[in-house]
PDB file of C-alpha atoms in Angstrom:
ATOM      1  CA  UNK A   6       0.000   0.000   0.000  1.00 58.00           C
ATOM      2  CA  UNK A   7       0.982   3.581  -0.339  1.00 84.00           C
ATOM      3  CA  UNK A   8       2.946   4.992   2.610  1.00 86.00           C
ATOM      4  CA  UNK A   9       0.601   8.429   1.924  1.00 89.00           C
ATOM      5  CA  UNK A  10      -2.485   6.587   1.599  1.00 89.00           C
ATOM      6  CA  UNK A  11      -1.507   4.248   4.762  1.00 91.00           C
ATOM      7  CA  UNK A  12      -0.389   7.441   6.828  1.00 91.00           C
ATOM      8  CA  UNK A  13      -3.920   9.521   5.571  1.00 93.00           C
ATOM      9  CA  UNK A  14      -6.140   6.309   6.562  1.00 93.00           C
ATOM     10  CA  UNK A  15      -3.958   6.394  10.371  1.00 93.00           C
ATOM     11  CA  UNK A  16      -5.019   9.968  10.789  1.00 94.00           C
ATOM     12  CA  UNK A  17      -8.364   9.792   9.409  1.00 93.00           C
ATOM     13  CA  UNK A  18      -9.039   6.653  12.025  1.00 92.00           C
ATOM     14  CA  UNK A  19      -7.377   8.849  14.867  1.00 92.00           C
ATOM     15  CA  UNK A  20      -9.944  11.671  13.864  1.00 94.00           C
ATOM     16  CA  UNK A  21     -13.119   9.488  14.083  1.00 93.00           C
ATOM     17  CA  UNK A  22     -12.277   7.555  17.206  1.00 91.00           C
ATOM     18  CA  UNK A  23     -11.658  10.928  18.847  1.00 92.00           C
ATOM     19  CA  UNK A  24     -15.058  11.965  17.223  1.00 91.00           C
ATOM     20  CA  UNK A  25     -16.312   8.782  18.494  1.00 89.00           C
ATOM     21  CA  UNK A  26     -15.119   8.801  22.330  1.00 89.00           C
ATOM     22  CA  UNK A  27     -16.522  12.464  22.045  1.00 90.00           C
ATOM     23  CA  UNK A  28     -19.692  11.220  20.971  1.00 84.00           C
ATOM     24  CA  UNK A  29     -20.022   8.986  24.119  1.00 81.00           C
ATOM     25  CA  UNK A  30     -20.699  12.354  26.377  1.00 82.00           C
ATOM     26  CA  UNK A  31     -22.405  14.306  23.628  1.00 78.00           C
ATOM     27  CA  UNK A  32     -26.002  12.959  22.080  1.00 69.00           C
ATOM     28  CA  UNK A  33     -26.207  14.807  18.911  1.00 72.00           C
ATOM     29  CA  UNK A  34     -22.208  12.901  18.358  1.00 79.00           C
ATOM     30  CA  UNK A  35     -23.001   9.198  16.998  1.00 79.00           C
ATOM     31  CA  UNK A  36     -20.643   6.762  18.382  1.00 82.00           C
ATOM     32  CA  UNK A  37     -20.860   3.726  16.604  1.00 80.00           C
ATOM     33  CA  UNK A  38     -21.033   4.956  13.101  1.00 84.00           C
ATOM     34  CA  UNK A  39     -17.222   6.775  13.921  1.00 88.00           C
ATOM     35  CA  UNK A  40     -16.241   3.238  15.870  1.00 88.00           C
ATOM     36  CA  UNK A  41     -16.846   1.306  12.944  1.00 87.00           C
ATOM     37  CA  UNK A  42     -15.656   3.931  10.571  1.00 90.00           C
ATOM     38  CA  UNK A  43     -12.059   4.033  13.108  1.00 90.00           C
ATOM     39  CA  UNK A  44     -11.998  -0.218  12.881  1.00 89.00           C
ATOM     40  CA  UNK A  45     -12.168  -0.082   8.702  1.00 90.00           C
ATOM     41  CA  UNK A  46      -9.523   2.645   8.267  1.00 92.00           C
ATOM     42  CA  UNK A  47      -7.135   1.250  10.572  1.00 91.00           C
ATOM     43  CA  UNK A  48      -7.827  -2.625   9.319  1.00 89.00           C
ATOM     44  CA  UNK A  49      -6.940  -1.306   5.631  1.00 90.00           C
ATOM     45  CA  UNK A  50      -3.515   0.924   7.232  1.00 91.00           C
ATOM     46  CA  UNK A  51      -2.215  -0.676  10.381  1.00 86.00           C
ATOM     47  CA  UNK A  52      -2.724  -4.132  11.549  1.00 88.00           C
ATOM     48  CA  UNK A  53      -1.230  -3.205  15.027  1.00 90.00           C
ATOM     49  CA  UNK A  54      -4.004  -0.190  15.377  1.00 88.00           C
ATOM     50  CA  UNK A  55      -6.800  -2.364  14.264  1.00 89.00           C
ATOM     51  CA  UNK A  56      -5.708  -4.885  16.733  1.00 90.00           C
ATOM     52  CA  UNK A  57      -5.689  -2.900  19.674  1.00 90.00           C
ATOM     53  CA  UNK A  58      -9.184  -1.053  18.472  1.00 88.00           C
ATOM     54  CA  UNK A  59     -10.651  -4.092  18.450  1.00 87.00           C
ATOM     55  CA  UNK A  60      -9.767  -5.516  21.648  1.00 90.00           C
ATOM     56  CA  UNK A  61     -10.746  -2.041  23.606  1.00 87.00           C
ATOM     57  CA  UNK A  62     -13.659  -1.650  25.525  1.00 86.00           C
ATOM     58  CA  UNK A  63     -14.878   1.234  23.361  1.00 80.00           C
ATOM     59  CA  UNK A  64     -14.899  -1.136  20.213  1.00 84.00           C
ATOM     60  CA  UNK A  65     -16.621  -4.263  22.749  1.00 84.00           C
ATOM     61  CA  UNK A  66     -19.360  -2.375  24.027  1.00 79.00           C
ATOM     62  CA  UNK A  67     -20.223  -0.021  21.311  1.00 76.00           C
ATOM     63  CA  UNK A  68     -19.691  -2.008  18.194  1.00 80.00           C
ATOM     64  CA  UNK A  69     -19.016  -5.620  19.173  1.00 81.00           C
ATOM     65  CA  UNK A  70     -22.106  -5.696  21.740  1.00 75.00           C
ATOM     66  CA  UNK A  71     -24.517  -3.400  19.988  1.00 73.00           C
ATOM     67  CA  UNK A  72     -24.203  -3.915  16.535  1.00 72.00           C
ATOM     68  CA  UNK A  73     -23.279  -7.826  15.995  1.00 72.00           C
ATOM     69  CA  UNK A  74     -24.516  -9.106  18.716  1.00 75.00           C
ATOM     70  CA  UNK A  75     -27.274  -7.145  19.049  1.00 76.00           C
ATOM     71  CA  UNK A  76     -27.088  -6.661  23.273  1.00 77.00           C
ATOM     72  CA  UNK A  77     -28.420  -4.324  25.037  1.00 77.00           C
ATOM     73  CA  UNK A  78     -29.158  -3.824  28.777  1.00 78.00           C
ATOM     74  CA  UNK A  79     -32.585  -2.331  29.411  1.00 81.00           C
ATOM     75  CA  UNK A  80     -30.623   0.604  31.418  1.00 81.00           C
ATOM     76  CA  UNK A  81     -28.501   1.108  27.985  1.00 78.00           C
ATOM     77  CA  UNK A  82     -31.658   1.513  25.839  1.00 82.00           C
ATOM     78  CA  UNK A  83     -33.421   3.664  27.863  1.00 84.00           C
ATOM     79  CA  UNK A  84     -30.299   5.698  27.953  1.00 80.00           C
ATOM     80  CA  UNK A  85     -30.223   5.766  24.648  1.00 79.00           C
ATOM     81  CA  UNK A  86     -34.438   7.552  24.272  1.00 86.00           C
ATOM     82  CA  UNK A  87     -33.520   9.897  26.260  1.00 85.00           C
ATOM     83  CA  UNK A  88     -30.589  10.657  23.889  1.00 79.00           C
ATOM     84  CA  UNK A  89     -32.736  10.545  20.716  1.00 83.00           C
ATOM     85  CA  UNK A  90     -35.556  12.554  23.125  1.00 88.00           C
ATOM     86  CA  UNK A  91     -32.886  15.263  23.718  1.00 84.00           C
ATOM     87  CA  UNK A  92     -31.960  15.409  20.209  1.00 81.00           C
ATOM     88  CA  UNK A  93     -35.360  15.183  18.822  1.00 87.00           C
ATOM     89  CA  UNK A  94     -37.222  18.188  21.264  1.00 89.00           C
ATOM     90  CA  UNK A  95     -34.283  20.630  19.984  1.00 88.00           C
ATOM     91  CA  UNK A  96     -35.771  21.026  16.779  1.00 89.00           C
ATOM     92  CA  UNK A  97     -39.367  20.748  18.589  1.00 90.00           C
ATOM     93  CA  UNK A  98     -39.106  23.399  20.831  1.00 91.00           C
ATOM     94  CA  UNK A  99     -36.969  25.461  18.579  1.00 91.00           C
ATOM     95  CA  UNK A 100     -38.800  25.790  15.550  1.00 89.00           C
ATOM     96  CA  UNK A 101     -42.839  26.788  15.656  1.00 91.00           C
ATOM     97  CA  UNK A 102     -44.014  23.932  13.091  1.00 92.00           C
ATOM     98  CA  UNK A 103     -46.848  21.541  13.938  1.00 93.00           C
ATOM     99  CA  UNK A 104     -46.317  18.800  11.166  1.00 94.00           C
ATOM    100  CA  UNK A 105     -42.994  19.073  12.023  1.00 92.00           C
ATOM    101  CA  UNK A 106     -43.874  18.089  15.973  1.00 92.00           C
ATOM    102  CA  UNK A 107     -46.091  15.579  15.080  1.00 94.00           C
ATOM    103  CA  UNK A 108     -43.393  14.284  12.396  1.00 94.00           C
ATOM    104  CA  UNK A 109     -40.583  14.343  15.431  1.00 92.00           C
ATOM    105  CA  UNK A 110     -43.282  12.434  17.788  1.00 94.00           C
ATOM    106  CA  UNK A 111     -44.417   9.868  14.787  1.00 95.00           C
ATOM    107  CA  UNK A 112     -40.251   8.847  14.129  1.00 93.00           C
ATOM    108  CA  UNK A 113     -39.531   9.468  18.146  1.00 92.00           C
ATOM    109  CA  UNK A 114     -41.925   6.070  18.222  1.00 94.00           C
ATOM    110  CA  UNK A 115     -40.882   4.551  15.748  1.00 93.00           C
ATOM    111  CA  UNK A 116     -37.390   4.997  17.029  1.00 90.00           C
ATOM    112  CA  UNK A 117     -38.486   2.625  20.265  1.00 90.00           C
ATOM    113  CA  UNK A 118     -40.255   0.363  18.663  1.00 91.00           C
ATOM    114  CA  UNK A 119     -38.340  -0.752  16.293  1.00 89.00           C
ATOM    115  CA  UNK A 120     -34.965  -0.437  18.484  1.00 85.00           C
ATOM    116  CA  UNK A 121     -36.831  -2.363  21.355  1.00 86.00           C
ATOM    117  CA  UNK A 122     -37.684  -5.118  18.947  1.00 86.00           C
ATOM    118  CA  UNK A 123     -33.689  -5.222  17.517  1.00 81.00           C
ATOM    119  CA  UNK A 124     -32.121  -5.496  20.942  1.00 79.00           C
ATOM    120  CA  UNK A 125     -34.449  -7.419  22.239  1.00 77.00           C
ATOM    121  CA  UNK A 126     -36.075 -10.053  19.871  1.00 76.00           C
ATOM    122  CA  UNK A 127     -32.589 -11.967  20.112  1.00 62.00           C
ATOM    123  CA  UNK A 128     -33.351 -12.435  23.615  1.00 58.00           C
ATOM    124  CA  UNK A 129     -36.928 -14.022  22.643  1.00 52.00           C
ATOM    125  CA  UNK A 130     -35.203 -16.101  20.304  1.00 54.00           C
ATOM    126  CA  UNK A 131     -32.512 -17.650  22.520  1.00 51.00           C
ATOM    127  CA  UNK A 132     -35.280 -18.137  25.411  1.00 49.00           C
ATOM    128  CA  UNK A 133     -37.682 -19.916  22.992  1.00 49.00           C
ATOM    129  CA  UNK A 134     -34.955 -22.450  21.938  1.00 49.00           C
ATOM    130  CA  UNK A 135     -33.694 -22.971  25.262  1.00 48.00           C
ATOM    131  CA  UNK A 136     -37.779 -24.050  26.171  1.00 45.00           C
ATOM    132  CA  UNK A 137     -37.782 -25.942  23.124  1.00 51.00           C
ATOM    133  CA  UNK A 138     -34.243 -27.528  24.519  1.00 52.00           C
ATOM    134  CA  UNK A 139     -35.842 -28.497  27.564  1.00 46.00           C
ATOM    135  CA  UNK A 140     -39.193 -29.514  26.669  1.00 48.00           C
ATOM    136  CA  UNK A 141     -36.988 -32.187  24.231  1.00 52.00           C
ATOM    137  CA  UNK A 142     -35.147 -33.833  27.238  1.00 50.00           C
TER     138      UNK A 142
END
């Protein structure tokens, strides 16, 4: 690989892990998206950085936990409506537009029922087979 392109892909990942560790105090800052953006420039520029990324906590609990294996803790996802909440009555206070409330409300729901079923319809799963496990003994 080119040493330019391997040296701009280093500093690029340094830039969106530092976005990402900012986003972890700051709602309107998306963590994961930067996370996973940090592990595919440093796995295409430095085997030694990807390595260590991977194996942090940051990467296990925001990417490795969330995203493939889909786990949450209830306290984690209701930490994460009140983010979206936050984010989504910004707009809602600041800007005098009732379809756009009603919009904000309408994807605000959405937002928990559809995350509630992600995180925790693996959960559902794993309990029905275990049942199904025991009811076969």
């Amino acid at each position: 690989m080119n040493k330019l392109k391997k040296s701009l892909f280093i500093i690029l990942g340094g830039i969106s892990f530092g976005l990402g560790t900012l986003g972890l105090s700051l709602p309107f800052i998306p963590t994961v998206p930067f996370y996973m953006l940090t592990s595919f420039l440093w796995l295409r520029s430095s085997e030694k950085l990807y390595g260590k990324f991977v194996q942090s906590k940051y990467y296990q609990k925001y990417v490795q936990e969330m995203i493939i294996n889909k786990e949450m803790t209830t306290k984690g996802l209701v930490r994460l409506f009140g983010m979206i909440l936050i984010v989504f009555l910004i707009p809602g206070i600041l800007v005098d537009n009732l379809v756009m409330r009603v919009s904000l409300v309408i994807v605000y729901v959405l937002h928990v029922i559809f995350l509630t079923y992600y995180f925790k319809s693996k959960k559902r799963k794993s309990n029905k087979v275990k049942v199904e496990e025991s009811y076969d003994r």
